[in-house]
Amino acid sequence: MQADKGRRLYFLDNLKWFIIWLMVVFHAAMCYMAYAPEWWYVVDKADPSFGATAFVCWADVFIMPTMFFVSGYFGLRSLARYDLGSFWRGKLRRIIGPWLFGAVCIAPLVTYITLASRNSPMGFYEFYTTLFWGVFYQQAQYWYLGALTALYVLLMAACQAMPSLKERREAGVPGIAFFLGLFAVCAISIGLVSSYMHPDTWKYFAYILVLQPVRIVSYIAVFFAGAWAWKKRWFEAGGYCPSAGRWGLPFLLTGGIYLWQKLFLAAYGLEAWQLVWVGAVMQAAFTCTALFFLLGLFRQCFDSTNGILSELSSTSYAVYYLHMPVLFPVAWAFVGIGMGVGMKYLSVCVLTLGLCFLLGKYVLKRLPSF
């Protein structure tokens, strides 16, 4: 990921692959957590793990906001650098093509594992022609590519309406209003939508976009925050870069309080609306502190590269693209094996990440999209 004046932002390369690998182990942990979603592809009920449950609740908050922020940062840079035709040709090759292929050809196979892992007698063809296009419709992990495409459309429209958005300003430090505004938008939107539906609800829109309504506005907010960061020359000389030291304590505090209220607050007899708004405020706070802490931490400690880090970065998109169709057959194969849940989880993660890395390096990277 290149800065405009030639210096590569290695810390964003490293943050990208770290978040994607975290996503893989996060999805693996959902197979072993207590109270896993009924629709989750593989659920190993032999020994549900409280540790897996806590990890899932914690990591679920900041993985996608971090990805959307980085995408917004480089999305506006690309729109400013290229004409619209070149911009969309690049996105067609890199984002839209893989999204459509994954959603149409791979996601149905991944979704079918939900039935197959539970010994359903229904064959894949019957599933695909009936249930998949109804209550089971989803796009697996490829929903993110569809959401990213929609955000690029919004960003393009904003730049068409206000061409000055593509003009960079002098480097500067954002005021407190920027951070409070981002927090308020996330908290209010999460609270309002959570008042009408469960926070984990997924909805599909005309079979094109698959999203969690509770998080739509917050994802838009962090995406455009990333675009604003590029416009204001964050991470460049004289520009703003979050301090890991300053954001570290807020990250730990909000993360701890968020996890506590997520797991235990309901036992204190609060009314439903109180639980909703406490959860919304803490989720928004943790989203913001985690995002800026990670940006600062990687800028401070991981703004360099070597052979290993370069390989991890260059294969990260392939690992993201492959991980569900690899992870769930592996997790399914371990169901019923007499092994402790910790060792089973570790084995599934190592095998999945290893296979995805090798397939990405030696197969997918040969394709133009990767």
PDB file of C-alpha atoms in Angstrom, residues 62 160 195 261 277 288 298 330 341 349 370:
ATOM      1  CA  PHE A  62     -13.436  -4.286  15.462  1.00  0.00           C
ATOM      2  CA  GLN A 160     -19.216  13.745  -8.249  1.00  0.00           C
ATOM      3  CA  SER A 195     -34.194  -1.405  19.427  1.00  0.00           C
ATOM      4  CA  GLN A 261     -21.685  -6.150  29.689  1.00  0.00           C
ATOM      5  CA  TRP A 277     -28.366   1.306  24.741  1.00  0.00           C
ATOM      6  CA  CYS A 288     -13.383   3.519  17.864  1.00  0.00           C
ATOM      7  CA  PHE A 298       1.058  -1.024  13.716  1.00  0.00           C
ATOM      8  CA  VAL A 330     -11.589 -29.051   8.320  1.00  0.00           C
ATOM      9  CA  VAL A 341     -11.344 -28.384  22.657  1.00  0.00           C
ATOM     10  CA  CYS A 349      -6.667 -22.951  12.863  1.00  0.00           C
ATOM     11  CA  PHE A 370      -5.318 -11.757  -6.627  1.00  0.00           C
TER      12      PHE A 370
END
